[in-house]
XYZ file of C-alpha atoms in Angstrom:
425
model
C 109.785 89.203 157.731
C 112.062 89.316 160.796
C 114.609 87.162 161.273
C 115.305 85.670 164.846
C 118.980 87.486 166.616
C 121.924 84.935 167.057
C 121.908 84.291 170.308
C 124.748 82.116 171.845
C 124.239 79.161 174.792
C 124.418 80.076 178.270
C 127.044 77.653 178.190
C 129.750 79.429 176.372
C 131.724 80.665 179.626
C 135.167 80.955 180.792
C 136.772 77.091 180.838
C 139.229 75.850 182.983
C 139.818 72.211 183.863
C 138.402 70.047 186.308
C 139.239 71.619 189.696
C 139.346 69.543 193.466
C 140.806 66.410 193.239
C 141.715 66.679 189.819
C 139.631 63.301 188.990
C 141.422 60.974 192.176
C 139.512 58.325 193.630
C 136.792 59.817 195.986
C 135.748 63.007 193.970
C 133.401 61.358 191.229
C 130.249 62.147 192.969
C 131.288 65.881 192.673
C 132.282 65.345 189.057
C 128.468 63.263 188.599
C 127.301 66.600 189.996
C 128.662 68.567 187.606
C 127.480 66.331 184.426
C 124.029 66.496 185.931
C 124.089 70.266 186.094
C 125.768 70.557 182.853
C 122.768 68.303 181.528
C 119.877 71.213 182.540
C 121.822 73.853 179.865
C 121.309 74.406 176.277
C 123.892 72.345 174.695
C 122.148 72.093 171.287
C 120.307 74.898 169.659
C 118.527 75.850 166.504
C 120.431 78.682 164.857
C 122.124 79.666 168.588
C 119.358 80.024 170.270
C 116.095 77.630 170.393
C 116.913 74.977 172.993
C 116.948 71.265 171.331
C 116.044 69.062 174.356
C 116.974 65.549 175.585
C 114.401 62.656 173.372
C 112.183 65.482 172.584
C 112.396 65.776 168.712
C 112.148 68.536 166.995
C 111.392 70.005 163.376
C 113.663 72.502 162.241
C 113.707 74.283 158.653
C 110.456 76.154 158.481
C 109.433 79.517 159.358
C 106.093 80.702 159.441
C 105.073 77.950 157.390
C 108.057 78.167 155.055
C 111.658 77.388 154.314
C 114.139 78.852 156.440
C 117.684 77.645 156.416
C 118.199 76.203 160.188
C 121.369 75.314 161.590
C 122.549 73.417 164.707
C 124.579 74.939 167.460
C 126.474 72.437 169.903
C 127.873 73.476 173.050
C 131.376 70.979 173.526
C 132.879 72.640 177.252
C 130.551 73.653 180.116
C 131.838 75.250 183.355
C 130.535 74.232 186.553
C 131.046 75.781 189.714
C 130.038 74.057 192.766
C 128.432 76.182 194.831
C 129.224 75.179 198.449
C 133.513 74.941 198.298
C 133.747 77.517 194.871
C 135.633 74.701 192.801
C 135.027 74.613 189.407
C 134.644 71.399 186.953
C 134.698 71.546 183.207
C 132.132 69.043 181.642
C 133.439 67.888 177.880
C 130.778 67.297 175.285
C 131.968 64.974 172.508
C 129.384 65.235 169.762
C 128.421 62.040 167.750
C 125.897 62.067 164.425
C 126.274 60.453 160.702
C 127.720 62.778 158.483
C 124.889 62.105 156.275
C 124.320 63.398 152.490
C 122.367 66.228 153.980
C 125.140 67.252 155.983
C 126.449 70.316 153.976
C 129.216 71.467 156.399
C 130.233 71.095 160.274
C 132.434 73.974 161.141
C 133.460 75.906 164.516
C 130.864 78.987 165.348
C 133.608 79.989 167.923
C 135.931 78.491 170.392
C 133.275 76.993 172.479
C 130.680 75.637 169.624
C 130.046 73.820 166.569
C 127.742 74.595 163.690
C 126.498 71.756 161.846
C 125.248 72.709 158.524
C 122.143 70.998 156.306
C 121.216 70.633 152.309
C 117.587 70.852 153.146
C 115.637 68.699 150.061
C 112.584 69.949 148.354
C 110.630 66.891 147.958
C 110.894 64.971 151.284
C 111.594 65.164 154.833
C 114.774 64.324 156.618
C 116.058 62.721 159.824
C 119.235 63.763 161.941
C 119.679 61.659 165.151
C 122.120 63.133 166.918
C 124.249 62.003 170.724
C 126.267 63.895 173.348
C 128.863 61.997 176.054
C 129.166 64.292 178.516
C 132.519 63.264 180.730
C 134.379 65.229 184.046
C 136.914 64.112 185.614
C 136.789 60.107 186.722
C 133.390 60.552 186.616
C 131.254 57.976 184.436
C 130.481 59.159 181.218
C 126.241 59.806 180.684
C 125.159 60.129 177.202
C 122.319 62.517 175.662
C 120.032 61.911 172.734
C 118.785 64.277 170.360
C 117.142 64.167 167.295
C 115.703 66.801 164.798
C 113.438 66.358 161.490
C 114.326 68.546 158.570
C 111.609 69.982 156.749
C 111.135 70.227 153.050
C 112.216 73.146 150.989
C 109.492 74.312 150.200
C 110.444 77.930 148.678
C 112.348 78.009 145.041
C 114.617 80.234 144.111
C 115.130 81.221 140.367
C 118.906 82.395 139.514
C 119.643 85.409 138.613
C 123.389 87.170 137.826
C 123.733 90.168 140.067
C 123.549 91.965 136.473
C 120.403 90.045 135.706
C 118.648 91.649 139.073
C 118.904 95.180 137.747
C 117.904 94.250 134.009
C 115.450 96.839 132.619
C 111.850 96.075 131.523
C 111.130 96.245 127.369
C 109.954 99.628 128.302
C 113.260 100.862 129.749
C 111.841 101.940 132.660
C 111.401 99.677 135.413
C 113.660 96.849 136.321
C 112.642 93.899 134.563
C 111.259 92.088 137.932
C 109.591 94.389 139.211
C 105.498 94.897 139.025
C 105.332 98.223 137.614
C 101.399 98.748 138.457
C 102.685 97.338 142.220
C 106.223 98.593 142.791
C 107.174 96.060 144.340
C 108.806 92.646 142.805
C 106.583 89.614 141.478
C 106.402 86.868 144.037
C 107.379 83.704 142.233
C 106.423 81.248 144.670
C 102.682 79.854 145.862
C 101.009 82.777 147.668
C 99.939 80.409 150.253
C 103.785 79.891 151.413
C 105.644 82.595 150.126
C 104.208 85.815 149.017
C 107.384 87.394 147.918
C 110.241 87.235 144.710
C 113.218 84.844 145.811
C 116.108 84.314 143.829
C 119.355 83.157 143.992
C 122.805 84.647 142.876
C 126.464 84.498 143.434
C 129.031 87.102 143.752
C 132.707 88.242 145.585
C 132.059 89.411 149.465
C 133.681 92.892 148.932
C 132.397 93.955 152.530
C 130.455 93.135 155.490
C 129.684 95.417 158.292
C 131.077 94.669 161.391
C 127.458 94.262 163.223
C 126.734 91.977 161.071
C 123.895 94.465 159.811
C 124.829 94.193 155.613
C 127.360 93.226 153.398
C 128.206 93.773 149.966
C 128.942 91.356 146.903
C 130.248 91.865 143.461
C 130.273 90.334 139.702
C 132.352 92.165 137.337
C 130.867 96.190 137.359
C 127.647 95.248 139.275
C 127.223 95.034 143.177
C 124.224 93.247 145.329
C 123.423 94.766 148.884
C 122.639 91.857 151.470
C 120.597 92.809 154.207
C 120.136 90.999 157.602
C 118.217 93.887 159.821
C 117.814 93.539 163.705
C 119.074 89.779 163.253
C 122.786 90.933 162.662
C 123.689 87.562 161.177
C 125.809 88.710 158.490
C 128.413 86.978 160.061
C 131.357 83.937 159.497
C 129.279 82.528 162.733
C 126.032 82.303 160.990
C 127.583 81.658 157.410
C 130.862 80.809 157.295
C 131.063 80.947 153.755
C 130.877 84.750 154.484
C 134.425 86.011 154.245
C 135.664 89.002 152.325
C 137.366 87.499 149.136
C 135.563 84.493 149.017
C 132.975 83.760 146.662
C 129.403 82.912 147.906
C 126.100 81.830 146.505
C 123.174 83.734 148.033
C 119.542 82.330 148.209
C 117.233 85.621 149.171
C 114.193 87.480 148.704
C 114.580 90.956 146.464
C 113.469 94.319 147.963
C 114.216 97.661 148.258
C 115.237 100.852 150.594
C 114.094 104.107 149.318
C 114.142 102.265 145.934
C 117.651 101.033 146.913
C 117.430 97.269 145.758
C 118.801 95.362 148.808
C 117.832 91.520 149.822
C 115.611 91.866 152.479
C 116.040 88.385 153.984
C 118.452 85.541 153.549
C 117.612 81.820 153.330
C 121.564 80.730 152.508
C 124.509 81.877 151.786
C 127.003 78.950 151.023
C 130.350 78.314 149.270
C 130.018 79.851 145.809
C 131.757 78.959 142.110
C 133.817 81.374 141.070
C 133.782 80.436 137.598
C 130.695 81.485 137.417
C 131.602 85.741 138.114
C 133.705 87.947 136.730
C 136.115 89.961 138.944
C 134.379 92.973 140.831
C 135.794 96.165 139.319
C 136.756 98.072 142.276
C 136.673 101.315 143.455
C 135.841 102.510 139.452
C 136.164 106.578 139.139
C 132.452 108.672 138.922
C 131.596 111.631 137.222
C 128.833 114.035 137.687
C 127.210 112.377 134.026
C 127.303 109.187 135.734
C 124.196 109.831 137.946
C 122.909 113.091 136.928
C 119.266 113.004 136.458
C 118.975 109.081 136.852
C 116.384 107.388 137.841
C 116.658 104.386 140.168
C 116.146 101.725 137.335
C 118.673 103.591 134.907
C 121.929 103.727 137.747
C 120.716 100.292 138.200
C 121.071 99.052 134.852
C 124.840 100.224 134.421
C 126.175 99.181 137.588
C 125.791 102.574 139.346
C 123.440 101.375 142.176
C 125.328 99.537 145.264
C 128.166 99.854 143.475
C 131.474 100.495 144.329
C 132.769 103.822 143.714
C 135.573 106.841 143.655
C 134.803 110.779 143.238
C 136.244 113.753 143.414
C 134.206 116.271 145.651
C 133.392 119.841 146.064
C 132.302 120.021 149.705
C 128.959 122.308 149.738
C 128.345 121.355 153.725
C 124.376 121.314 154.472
C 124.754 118.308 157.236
C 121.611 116.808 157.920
C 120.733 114.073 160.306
C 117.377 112.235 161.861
C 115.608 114.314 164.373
C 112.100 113.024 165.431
C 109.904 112.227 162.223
C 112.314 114.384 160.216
C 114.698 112.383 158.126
C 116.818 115.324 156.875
C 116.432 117.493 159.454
C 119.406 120.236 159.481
C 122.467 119.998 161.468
C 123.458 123.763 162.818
C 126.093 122.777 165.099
C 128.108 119.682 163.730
C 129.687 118.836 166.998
C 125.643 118.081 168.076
C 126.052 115.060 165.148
C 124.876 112.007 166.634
C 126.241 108.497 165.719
C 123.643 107.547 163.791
C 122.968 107.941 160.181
C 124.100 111.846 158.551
C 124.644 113.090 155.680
C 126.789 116.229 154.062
C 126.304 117.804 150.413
C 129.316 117.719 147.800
C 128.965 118.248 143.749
C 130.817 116.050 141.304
C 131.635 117.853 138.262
C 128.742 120.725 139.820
C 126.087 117.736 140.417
C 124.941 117.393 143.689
C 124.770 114.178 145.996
C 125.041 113.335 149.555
C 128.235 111.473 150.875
C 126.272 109.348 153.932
C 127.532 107.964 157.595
C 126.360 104.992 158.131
C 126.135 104.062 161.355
C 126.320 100.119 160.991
C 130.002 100.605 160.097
C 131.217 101.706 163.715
C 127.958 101.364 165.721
C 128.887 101.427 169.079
C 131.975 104.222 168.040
C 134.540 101.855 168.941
C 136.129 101.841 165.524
C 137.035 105.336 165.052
C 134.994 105.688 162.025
C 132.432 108.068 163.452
C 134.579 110.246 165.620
C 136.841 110.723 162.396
C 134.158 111.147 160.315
C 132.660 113.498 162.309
C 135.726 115.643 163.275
C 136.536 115.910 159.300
C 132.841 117.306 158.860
C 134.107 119.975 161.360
C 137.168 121.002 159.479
C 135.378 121.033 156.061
C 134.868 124.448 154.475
C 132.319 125.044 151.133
C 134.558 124.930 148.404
C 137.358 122.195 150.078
C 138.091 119.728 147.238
C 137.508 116.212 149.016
C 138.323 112.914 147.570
C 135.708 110.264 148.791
C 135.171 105.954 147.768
C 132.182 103.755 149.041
C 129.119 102.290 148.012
C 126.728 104.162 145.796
C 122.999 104.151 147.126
C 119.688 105.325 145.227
C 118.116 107.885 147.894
C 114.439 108.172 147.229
C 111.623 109.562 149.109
C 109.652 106.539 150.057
C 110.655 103.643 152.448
C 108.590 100.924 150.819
C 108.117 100.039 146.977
C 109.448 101.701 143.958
C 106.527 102.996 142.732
C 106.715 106.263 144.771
C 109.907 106.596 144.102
C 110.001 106.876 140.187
C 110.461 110.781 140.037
C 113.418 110.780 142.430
C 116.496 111.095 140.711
C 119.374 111.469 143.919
C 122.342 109.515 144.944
C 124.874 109.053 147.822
C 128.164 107.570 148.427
C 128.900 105.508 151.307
C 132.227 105.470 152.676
C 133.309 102.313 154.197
C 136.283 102.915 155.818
C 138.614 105.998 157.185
C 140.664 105.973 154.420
C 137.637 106.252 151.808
C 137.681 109.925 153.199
C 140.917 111.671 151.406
C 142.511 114.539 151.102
C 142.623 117.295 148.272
C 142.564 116.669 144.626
């Protein structure tokens, strides 16, 4: 499933107040001007980007057929220029609605926009009328009418502890939700709405990637990837909720990466309970024991998978990045390395893994993670001792599924930050 990219209003522009006459007698019909034009952009939205327009209602909270956690996005300043003298005219929108039982939250997206929030129910459909007063100047203020139907949630969620997720099987070697004739985990929902395993969880934001790509959230020793993909939601603006430190309850469906569990789409992610988790562990030291020879299921079962993590490194070298169809395709010259996923060899206690770039951390190279990253890789000599934290990852051969991936038995560390990248030990 794809999810659709946050896409702000046309209407969040540079504001500056009402120009001309400054709202004296004799410029209203400018300042009408203005509201009218103001009227024809999107000042409400589904999720930032689906236009909500004027006595046209709309249902919101399905996707494909099924839940999907919608949000409203109101536009409250838009800039006008006039087009024949150059004067601009800012247009307020004042917002009014019932803060209804539904109503989970109503918090700023940015400086120019509101998110309003819902509790979507599972048994019945639900109403939100909604106005905007749109004012300039001495102008007479016009009013706009909007109105949205909230679907039913239609999709349940059984609750799981992070812990819980990576439980083993009474065999010992699968994880305890996953089909083992399949590979791949056992829907839990009507396969005429929702063909897939959704749970729900809660645990400590311990990171989130500044595109907005994944994040990462703790409970005591364990650690749950979120994923968002090409919808780079992961953010405060979509789910405000999301803030390192906080605590969050999650409402997801369960997959994998290379037999790397990760959530592969988010419904929710609200304010979470903190009662309810223990504190993550940190940045625990790992010894060459701690993943030798383990399986995916087996790392997963003691906290090694996703979690978060501290070695001390032999660096080997062997840099490999993505070239063409080949995933590990050797690097020869390392100042050729690309900002885009790589890879380098070390041993831990003589057992080797790969410590990994990813390239959601500094993606457009503006954080200085790649280029010192990368300039470290050309310094390193076989045999350098190199301390290294991050998150551990299961690396297996197949994208898709765990069942081709049951004979793989390799790990890598993900560093997060500069400073995950040390000196000697």
């Amino acid at each position: 499933m794809k999810k659709t990219l946050l896409l702000l209003p046309l209407a969040a522009m540079l504001l500056t107040g009402c120009g001309g006459s400054g709202g004296k007698k004799g410029a209203g019909s400018k300042e009408e001007q203005a509201i009218e034009k103001a009227k024809t952009y999107d000042l409400a939205t589904v999720n930032g980007s689906g236009a909500i327009f004027e006595n046209d209602p709309v249902n919101i909270g399905w996707e494909s057929g099924h839940y999907h956690n919608d949000f409203l996005c109101l536009t409250n300043q838009v800039n006008i220029t006039d087009k024949d003298t150059g004067t601009k005219y800012t247009v307020n929108v004042a917002w009014e609605y019932e803060r209804t039982s539904f109503v989970q939250q109503v918090l700023p997206v940015d400086d120019n926009h509101t998110g309003i929030y819902f509790t979507y129910d599972e048994n019945k459909t639900q109403d939100f009328p909604f106005k905007a007063t749109l004012t300039c100047g001495s102008a007479a203020a016009v009013d706009m009418n909007f109105k949205v139907q909230l679907q039913t949630k239609n999709v349940k969620f059984d609750h799981y502890s992070i812990q819980e997720l990576y439980a083993l099987s009474e065999g010992g070697d699968e994880f305890n939700l996953v089909d083992p004739e399949t590979g791949y985990y056992k829907a839990n929902n009507d396969p005429n709405i929702m063909k897939y395993a959704c749970v729900s969880t809660e645990g400590k934001v311990l990171y989130v990637s500044p595109d907005g790509n994944w994040a990462l959230i703790g409970d005591g020793d364990y650690t749950l990837e979120l994923y968002a993909g090409g919808a780079l939601d992961l953010k405060p603006s979509r789910y405000p909720a999301l803030k390192v430190g906080e605590v969050v309850y999650v409402e997801t469906e369960l997959g994998s990466y290379y037999g790397n569990l990760q959530v592969n789409f988010i419904f929710d992610i609200v304010a979470g309970d903190a009662s309810k988790i223990s504190e993550p562990t940190g940045y625990k030291p790992m010894i060459g024991t701690d993943f030798s020879g383990k399986h995916y299921y087996e790392g997963g079962a003691v906290g090694l998978m996703n979690g978060m993590r501290e070695i001390n490194a032999v660096y080997v070298g062997n840099p490999q990045q993505k070239s063409g169809d080949d995933e590990k395709a050797p690097v020869t010259d390392v100042s050729k390395i690309r900002n885009y996923r790589f890879t380098v060899e070390v041993t831990v206690d003589g057992v080797s893994m790969r410590v990994a770039y990813d390239y959601h951390i500094d993606v457009k190279g503006e954080l200085g993670f790649f280029d010192a990253f990368k300039a470290k890789v050309g310094t390193w000599q076989a045999g350098d001792h190199i301390k290294f934290k991050g998150t551990v990852r299961f690396v297996g051969d197949t994208a898709n599924g765990y069942k081709d991936n049951r004979d793989a038995t390799d790990w890598s560390i993900v560093p997060l930050e500069t400073s995950h990248i040390s000196g000697s030990w």
